[in-house]
PDB file of C-alpha atoms and ligand atoms in Angstrom:
ATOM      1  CA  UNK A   1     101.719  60.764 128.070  1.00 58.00           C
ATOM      2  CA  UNK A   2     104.733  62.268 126.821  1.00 82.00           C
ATOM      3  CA  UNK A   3     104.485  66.173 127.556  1.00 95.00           C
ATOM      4  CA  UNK A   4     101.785  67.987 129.474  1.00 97.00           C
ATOM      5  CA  UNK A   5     101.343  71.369 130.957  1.00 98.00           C
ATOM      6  CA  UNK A   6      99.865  72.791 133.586  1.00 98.00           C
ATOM      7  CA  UNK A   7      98.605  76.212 134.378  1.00 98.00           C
ATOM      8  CA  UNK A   8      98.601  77.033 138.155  1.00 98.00           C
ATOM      9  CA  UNK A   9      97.854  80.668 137.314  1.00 98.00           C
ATOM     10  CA  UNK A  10      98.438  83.584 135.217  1.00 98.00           C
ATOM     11  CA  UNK A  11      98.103  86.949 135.177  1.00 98.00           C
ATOM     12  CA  UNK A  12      99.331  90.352 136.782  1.00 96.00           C
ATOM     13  CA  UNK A  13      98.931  89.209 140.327  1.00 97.00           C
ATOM     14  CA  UNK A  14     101.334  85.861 139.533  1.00 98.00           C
ATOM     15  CA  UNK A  15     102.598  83.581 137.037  1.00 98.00           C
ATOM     16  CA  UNK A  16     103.478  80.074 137.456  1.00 98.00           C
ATOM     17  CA  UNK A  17     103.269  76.826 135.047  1.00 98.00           C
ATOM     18  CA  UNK A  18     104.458  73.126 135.609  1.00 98.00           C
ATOM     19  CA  UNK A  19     105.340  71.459 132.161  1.00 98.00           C
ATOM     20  CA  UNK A  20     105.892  67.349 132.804  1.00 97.00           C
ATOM     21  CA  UNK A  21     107.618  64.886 131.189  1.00 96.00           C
ATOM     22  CA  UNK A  22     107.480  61.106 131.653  1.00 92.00           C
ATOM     23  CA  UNK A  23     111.126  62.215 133.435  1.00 94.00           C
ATOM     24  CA  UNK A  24     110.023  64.626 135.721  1.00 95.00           C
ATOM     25  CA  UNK A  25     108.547  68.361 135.815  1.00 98.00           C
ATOM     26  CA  UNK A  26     109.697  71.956 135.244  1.00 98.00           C
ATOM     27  CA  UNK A  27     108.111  75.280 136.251  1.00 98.00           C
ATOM     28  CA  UNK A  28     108.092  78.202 133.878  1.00 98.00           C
ATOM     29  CA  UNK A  29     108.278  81.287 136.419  1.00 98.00           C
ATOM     30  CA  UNK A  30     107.473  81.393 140.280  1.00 98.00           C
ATOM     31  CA  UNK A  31     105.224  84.435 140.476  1.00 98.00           C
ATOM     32  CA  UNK A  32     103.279  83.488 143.401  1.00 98.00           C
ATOM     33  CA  UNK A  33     104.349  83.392 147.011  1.00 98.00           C
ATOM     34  CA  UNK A  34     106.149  80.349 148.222  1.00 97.00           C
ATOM     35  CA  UNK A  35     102.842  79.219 150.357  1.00 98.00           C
ATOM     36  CA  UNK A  36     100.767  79.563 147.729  1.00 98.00           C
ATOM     37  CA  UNK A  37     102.858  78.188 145.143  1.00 98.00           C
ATOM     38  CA  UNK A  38     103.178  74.892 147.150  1.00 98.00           C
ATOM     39  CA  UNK A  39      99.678  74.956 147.679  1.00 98.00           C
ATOM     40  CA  UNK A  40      98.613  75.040 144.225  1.00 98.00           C
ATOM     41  CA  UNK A  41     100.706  72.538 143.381  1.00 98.00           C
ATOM     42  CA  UNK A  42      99.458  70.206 145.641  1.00 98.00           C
ATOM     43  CA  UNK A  43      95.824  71.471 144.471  1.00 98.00           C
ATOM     44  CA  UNK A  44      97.106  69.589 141.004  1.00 98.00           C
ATOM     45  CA  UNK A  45      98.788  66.878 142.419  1.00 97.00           C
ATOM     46  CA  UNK A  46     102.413  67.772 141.664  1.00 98.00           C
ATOM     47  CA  UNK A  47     105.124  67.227 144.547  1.00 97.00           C
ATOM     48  CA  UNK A  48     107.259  70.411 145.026  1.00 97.00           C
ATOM     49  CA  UNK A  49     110.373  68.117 145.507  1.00 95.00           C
ATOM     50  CA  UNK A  50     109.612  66.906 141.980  1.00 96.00           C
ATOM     51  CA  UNK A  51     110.607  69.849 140.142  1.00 98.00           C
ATOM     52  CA  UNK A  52     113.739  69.884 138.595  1.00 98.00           C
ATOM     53  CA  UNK A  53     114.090  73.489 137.628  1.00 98.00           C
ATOM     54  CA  UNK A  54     112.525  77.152 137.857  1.00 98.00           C
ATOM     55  CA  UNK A  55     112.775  78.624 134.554  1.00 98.00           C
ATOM     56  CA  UNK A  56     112.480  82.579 134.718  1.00 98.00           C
ATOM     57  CA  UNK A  57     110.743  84.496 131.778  1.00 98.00           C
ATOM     58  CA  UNK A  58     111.711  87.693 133.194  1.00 98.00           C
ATOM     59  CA  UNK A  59     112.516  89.625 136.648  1.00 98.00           C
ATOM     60  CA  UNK A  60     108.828  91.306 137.171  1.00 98.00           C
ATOM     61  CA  UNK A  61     107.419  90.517 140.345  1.00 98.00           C
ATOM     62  CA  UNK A  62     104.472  88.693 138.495  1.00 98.00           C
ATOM     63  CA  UNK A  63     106.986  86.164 137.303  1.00 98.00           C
ATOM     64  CA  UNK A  64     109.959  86.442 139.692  1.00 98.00           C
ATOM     65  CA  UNK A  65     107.839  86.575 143.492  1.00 98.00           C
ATOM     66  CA  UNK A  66     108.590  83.023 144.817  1.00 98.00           C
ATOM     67  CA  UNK A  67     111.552  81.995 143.020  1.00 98.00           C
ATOM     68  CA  UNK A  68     114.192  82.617 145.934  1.00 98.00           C
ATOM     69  CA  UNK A  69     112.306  81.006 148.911  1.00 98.00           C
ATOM     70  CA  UNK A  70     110.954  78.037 146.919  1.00 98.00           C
ATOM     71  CA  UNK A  71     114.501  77.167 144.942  1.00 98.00           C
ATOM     72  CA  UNK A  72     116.142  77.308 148.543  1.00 98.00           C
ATOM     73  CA  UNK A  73     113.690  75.437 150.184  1.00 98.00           C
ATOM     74  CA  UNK A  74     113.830  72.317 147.689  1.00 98.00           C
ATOM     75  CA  UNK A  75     117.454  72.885 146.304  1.00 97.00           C
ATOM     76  CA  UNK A  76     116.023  73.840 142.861  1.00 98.00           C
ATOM     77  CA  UNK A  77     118.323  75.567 140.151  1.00 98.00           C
ATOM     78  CA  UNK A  78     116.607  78.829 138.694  1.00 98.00           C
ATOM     79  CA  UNK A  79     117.280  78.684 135.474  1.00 98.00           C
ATOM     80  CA  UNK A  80     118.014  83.077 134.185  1.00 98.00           C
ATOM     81  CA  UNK A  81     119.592  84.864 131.542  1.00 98.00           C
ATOM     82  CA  UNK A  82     122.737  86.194 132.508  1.00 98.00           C
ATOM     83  CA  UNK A  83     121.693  89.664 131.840  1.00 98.00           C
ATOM     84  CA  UNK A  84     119.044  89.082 134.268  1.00 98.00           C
ATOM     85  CA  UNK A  85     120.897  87.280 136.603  1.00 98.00           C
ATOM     86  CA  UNK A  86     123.467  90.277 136.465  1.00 98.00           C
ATOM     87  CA  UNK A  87     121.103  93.051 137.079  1.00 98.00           C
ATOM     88  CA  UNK A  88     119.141  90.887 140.238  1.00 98.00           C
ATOM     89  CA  UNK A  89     122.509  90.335 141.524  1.00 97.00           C
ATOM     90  CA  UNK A  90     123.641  93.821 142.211  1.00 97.00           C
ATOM     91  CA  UNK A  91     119.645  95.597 142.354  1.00 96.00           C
ATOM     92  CA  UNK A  92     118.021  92.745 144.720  1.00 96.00           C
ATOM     93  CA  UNK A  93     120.223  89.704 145.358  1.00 95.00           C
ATOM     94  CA  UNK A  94     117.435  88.996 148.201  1.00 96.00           C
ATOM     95  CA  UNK A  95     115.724  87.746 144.926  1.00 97.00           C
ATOM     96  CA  UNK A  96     117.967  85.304 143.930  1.00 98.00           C
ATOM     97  CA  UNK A  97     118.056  81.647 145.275  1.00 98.00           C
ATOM     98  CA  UNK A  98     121.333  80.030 146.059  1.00 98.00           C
ATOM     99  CA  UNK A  99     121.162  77.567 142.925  1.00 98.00           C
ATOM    100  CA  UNK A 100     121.251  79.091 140.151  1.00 98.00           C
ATOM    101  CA  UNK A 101     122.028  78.376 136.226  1.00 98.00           C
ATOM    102  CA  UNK A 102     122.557  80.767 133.805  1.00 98.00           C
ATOM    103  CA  UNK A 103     121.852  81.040 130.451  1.00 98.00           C
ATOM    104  CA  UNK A 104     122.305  83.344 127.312  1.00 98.00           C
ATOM    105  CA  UNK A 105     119.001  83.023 124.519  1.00 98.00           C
ATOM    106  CA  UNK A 106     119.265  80.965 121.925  1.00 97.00           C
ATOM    107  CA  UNK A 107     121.590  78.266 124.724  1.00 96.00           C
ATOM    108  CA  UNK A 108     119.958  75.118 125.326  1.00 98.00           C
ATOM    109  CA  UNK A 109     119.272  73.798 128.820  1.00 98.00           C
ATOM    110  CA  UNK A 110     118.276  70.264 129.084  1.00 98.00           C
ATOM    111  CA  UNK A 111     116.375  68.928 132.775  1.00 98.00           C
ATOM    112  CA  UNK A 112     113.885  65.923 132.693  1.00 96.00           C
ATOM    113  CA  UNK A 113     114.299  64.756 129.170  1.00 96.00           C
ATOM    114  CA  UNK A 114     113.282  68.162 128.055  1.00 98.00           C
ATOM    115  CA  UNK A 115     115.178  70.445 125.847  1.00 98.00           C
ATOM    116  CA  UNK A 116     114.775  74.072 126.628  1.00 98.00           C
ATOM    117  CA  UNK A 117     115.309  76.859 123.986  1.00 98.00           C
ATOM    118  CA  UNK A 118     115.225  80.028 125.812  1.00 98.00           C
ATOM    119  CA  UNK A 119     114.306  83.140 122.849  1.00 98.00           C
ATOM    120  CA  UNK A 120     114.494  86.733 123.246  1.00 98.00           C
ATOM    121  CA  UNK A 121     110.942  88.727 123.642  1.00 98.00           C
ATOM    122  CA  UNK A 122     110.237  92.390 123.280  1.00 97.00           C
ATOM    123  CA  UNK A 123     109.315  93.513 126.694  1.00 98.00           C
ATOM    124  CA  UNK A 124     110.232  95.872 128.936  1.00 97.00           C
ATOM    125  CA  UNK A 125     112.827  94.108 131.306  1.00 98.00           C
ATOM    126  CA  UNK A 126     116.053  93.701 131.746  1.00 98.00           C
ATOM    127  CA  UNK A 127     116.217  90.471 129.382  1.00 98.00           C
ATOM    128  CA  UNK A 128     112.749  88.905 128.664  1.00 98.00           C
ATOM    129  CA  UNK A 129     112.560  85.469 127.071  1.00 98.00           C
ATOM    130  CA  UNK A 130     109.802  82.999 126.184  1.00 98.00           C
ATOM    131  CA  UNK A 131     110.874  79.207 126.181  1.00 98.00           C
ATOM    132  CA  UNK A 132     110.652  76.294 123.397  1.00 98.00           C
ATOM    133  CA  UNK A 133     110.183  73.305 125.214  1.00 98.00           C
ATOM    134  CA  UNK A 134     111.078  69.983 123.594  1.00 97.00           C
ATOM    135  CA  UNK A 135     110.725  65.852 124.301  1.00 96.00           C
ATOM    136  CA  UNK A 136     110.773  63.016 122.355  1.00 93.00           C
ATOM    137  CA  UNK A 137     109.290  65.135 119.351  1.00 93.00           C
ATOM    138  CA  UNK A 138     106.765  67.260 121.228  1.00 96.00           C
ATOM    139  CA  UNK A 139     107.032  70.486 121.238  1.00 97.00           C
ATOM    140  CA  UNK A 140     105.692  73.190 123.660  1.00 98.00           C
ATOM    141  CA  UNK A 141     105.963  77.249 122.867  1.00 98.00           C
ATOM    142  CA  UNK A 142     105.350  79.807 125.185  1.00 98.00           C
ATOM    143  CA  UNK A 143     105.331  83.388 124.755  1.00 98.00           C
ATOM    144  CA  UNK A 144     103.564  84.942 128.486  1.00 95.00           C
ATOM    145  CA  UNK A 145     104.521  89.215 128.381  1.00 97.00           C
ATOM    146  CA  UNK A 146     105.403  90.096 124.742  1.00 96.00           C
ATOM    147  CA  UNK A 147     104.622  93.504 123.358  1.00 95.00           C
ATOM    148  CA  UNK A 148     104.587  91.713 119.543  1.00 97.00           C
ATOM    149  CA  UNK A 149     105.001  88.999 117.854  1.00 97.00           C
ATOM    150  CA  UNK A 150     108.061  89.797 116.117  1.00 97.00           C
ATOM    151  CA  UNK A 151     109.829  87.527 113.531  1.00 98.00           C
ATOM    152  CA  UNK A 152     112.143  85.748 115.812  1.00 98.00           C
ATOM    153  CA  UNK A 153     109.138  84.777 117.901  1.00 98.00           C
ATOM    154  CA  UNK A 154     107.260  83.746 115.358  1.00 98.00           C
ATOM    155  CA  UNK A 155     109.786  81.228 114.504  1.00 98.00           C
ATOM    156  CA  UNK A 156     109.866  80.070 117.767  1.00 98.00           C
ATOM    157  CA  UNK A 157     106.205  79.748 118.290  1.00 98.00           C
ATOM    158  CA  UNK A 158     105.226  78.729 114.871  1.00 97.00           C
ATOM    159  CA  UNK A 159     104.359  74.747 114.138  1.00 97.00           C
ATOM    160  CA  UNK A 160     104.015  73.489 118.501  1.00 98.00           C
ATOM    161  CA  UNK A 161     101.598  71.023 119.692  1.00 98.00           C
ATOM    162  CA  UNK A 162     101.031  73.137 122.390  1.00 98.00           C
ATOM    163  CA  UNK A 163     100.912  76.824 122.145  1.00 98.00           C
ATOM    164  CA  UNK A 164     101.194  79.354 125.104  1.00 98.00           C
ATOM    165  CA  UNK A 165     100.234  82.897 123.652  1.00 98.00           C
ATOM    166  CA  UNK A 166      99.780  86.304 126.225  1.00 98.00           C
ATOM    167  CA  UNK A 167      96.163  87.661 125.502  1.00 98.00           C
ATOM    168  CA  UNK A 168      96.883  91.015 127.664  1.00 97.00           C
ATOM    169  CA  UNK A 169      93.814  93.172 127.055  1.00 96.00           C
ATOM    170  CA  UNK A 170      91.384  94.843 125.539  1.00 95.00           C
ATOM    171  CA  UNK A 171      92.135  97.376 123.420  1.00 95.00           C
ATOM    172  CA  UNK A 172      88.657  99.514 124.204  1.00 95.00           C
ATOM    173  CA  UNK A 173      89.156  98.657 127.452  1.00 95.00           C
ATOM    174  CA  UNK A 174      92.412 100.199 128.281  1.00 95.00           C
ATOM    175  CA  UNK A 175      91.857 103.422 126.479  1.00 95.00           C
ATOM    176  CA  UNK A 176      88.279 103.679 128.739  1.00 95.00           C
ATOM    177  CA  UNK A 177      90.348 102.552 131.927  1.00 95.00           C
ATOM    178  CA  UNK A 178      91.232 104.718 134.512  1.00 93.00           C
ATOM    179  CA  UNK A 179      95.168 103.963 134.393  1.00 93.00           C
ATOM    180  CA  UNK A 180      97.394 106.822 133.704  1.00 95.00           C
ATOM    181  CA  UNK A 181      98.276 107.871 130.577  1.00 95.00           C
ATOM    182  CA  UNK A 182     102.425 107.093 130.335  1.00 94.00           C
ATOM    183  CA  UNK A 183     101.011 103.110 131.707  1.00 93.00           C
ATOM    184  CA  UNK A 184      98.332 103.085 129.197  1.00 95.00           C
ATOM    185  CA  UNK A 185     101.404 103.896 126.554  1.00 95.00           C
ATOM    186  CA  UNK A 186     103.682 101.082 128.281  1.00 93.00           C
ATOM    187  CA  UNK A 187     101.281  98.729 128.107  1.00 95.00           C
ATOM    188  CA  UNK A 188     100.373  99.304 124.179  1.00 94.00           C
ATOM    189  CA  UNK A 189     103.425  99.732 123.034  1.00 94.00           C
ATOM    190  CA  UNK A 190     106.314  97.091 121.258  1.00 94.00           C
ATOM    191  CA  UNK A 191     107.777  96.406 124.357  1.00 95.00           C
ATOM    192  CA  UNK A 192     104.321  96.150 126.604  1.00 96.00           C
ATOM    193  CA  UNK A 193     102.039  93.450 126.247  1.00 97.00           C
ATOM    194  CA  UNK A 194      99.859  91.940 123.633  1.00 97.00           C
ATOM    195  CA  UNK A 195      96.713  92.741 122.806  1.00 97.00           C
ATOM    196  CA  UNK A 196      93.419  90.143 121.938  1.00 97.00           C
ATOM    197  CA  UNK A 197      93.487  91.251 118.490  1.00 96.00           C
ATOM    198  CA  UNK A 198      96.988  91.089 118.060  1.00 97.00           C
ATOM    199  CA  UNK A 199      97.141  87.875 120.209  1.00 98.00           C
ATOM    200  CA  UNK A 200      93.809  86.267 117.780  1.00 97.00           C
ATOM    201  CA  UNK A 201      95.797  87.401 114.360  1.00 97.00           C
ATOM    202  CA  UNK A 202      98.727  85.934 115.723  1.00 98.00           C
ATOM    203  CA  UNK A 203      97.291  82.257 115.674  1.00 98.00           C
ATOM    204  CA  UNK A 204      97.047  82.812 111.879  1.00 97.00           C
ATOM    205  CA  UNK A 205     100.905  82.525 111.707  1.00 97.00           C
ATOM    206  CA  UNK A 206     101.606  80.337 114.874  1.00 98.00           C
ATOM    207  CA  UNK A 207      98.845  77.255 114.407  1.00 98.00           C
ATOM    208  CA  UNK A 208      99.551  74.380 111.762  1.00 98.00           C
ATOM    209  CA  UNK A 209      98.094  71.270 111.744  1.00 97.00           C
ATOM    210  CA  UNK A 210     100.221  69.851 114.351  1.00 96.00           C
ATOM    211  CA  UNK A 211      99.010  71.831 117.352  1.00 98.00           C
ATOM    212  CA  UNK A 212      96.934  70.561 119.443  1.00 97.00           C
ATOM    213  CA  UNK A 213      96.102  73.050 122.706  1.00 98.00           C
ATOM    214  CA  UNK A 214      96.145  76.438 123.139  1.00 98.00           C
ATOM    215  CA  UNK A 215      96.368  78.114 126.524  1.00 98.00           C
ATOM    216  CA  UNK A 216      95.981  82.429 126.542  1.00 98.00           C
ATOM    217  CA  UNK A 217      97.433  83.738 129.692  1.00 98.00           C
ATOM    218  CA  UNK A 218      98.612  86.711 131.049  1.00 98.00           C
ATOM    219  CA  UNK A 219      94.792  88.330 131.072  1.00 98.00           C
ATOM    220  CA  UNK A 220      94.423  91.796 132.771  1.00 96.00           C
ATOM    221  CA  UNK A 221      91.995  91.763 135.184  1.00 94.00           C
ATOM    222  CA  UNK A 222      91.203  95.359 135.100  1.00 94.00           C
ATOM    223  CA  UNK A 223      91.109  95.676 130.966  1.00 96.00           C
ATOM    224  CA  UNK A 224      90.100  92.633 129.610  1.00 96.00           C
ATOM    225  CA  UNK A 225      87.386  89.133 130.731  1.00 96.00           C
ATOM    226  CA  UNK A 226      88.262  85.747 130.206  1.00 97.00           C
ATOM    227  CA  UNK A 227      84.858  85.218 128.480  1.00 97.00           C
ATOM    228  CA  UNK A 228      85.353  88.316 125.940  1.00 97.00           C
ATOM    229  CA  UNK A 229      88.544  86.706 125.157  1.00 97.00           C
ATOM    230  CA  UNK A 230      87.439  82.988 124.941  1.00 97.00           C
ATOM    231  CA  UNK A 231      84.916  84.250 122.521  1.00 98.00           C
ATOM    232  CA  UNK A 232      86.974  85.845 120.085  1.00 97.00           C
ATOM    233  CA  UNK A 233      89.604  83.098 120.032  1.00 98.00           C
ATOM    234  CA  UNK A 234      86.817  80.696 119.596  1.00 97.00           C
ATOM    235  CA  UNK A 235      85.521  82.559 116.795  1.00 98.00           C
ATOM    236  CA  UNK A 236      88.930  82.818 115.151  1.00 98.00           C
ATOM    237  CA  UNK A 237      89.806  78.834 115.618  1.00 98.00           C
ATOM    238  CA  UNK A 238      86.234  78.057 114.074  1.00 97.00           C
ATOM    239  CA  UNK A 239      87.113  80.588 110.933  1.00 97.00           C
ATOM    240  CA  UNK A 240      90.251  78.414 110.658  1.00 97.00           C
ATOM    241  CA  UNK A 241      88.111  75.392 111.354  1.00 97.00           C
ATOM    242  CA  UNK A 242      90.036  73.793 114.086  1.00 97.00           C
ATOM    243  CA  UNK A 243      87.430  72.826 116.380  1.00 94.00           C
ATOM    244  CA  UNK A 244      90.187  69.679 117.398  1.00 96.00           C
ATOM    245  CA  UNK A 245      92.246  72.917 119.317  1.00 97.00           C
ATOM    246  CA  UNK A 246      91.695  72.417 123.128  1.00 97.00           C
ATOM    247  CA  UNK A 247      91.799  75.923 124.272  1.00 97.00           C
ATOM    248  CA  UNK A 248      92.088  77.150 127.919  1.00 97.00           C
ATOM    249  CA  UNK A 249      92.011  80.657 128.911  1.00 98.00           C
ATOM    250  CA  UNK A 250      93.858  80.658 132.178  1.00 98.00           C
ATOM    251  CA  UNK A 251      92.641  82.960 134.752  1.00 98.00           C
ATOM    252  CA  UNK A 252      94.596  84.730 137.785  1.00 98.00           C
ATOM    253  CA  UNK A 253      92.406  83.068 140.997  1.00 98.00           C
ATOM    254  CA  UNK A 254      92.782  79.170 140.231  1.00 98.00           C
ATOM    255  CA  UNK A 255      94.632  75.975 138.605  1.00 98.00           C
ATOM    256  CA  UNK A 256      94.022  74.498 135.697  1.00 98.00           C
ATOM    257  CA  UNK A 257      93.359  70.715 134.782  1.00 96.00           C
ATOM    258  CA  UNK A 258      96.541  69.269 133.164  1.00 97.00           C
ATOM    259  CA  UNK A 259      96.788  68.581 129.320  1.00 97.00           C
ATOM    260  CA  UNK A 260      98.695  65.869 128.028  1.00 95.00           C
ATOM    261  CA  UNK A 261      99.698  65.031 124.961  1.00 94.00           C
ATOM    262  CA  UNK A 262      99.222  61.543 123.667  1.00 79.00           C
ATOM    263  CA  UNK A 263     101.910  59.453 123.064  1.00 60.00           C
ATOM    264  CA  UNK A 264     101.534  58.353 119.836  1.00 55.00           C
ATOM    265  CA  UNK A 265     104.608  59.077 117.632  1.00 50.00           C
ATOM    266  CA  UNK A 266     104.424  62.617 115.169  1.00 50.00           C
TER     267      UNK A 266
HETATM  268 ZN1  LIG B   1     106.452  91.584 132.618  1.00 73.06          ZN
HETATM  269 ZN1  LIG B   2     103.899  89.609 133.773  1.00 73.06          ZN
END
């Protein structure tokens, strides 16, 4: 194997990801309690002590939760944007672990082999990012609370062998949904989340022939169902007629078998 990911959750209750390399393994966000982060990760078979770094997508509490107590506990760097880093530091420093490495978007950060491209998203925090993930060729792109898929993230995401695309809700289902109306705007709007239509039409633009797995996260539990969305992205990868796609929709209650990507050279 040469790059892998694997999904230990998603949604609004807690976000959390391991990506490996034959070096070693990252996380992408913390969002579940320390307990239970360190218990799904044993669930997997990954060794909290072997993470080399917490990367941080953005401060919500879905993303953020067990960052401080699980960096401390293993001497872990959080990797943040400095925007983010500077609002946590004088809103809720409780939040922040003692390790920490800051970044701007667009810097590159480098732990296990991998190269990490951290991109600006439209979202509505302080300074949300999605990450580019790179080794030995392989590329990962992930993209978890986006309101669009805007030009720069299109670049981004466009052409990975692995894709990581937010499938948020449904649009019927929201509107029908009993959340006020100001959240019901939030959510829809540029700097919300993304929708399954806009989150299907997006793998028009992002797929080429060199990705390989697709993994939709960030599912609402109240406004959307894993199966509604597995159907209409299984209907849009057999109009494009890639049946080779692996596809996971990752759901909120339970980890995910790991994906690895074989070794043979692009
Ligand atoms: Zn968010
Ligand atoms: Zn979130």
């Amino acid at each position: 194997m040469s790059l892998g990911i694997t999904a230990l959750g998603s949604g609004s209750g807690g976000n959390s990801f391991v990506v490996h390399s034959t070096e070693g393994n990252i996380l992408i966000d913390a969002g579940f309690s320390r307990k239970e982060l360190i218990r799904r990760l044993l669930e997997v078979k990954v060794q909290p002590s072997s993470i080399r770094a917490v990367l941080l997508s953005h401060e919500h509490d879905d993303h953020l939760r067990g960052c401080r107590v699980f960096c401390d506990q293993f001497d872990i760097p959080l990797c943040v944007s400095f925007e983010t880093w500077n609002y946590l530091r004088r809103q809720k420093q409780e939040k922040l672990p003692a390790n920490i490495r800051q970044f701007l978007p667009g810097d590159k950060l480098e732990f296990a082999g991998m190269t990490i491209l951290p991109f600006t998203v439209q979202h509505d925090a302080i300074d949300p990012v999605g990450f580019v993930i790179s080794h030995r060729g392989r590329q990962i792109g992930f993209a978890s609370d986006l309101g669009a898929v805007n030009g720069l993230a299109e670049m981004r995401l466009n052409d990975c062998d692995i894709l990581v695309l937010e499938a948020n809700y449904d649009r019927e289902m929201l509107r029908r949904s009993d959340r006020q109306p100001y959240l019901k705007q939030r959510i829809a709007g540029p700097h919300g989340h993304l929708d399954n239509w806009d989150a299907v039409e997006a793998l028009n633009r992002l797929l080429t022939e060199r990705t390989k797995v697709l993994l939709l996260v960030h599912v609402s539990s109240e406004c959307n169902d894993y199966e509604l969305i597995r159907t209409l992205a299984r209907a849009q990868l057999d109009k494009m007629r890639r049946e080779d796609i692996t596809m996971q929709v990752i759901e909120q209650h339970r980890t995910f078998e790991t994906i690895f990507l074989d070794q043979s050279p692009r």
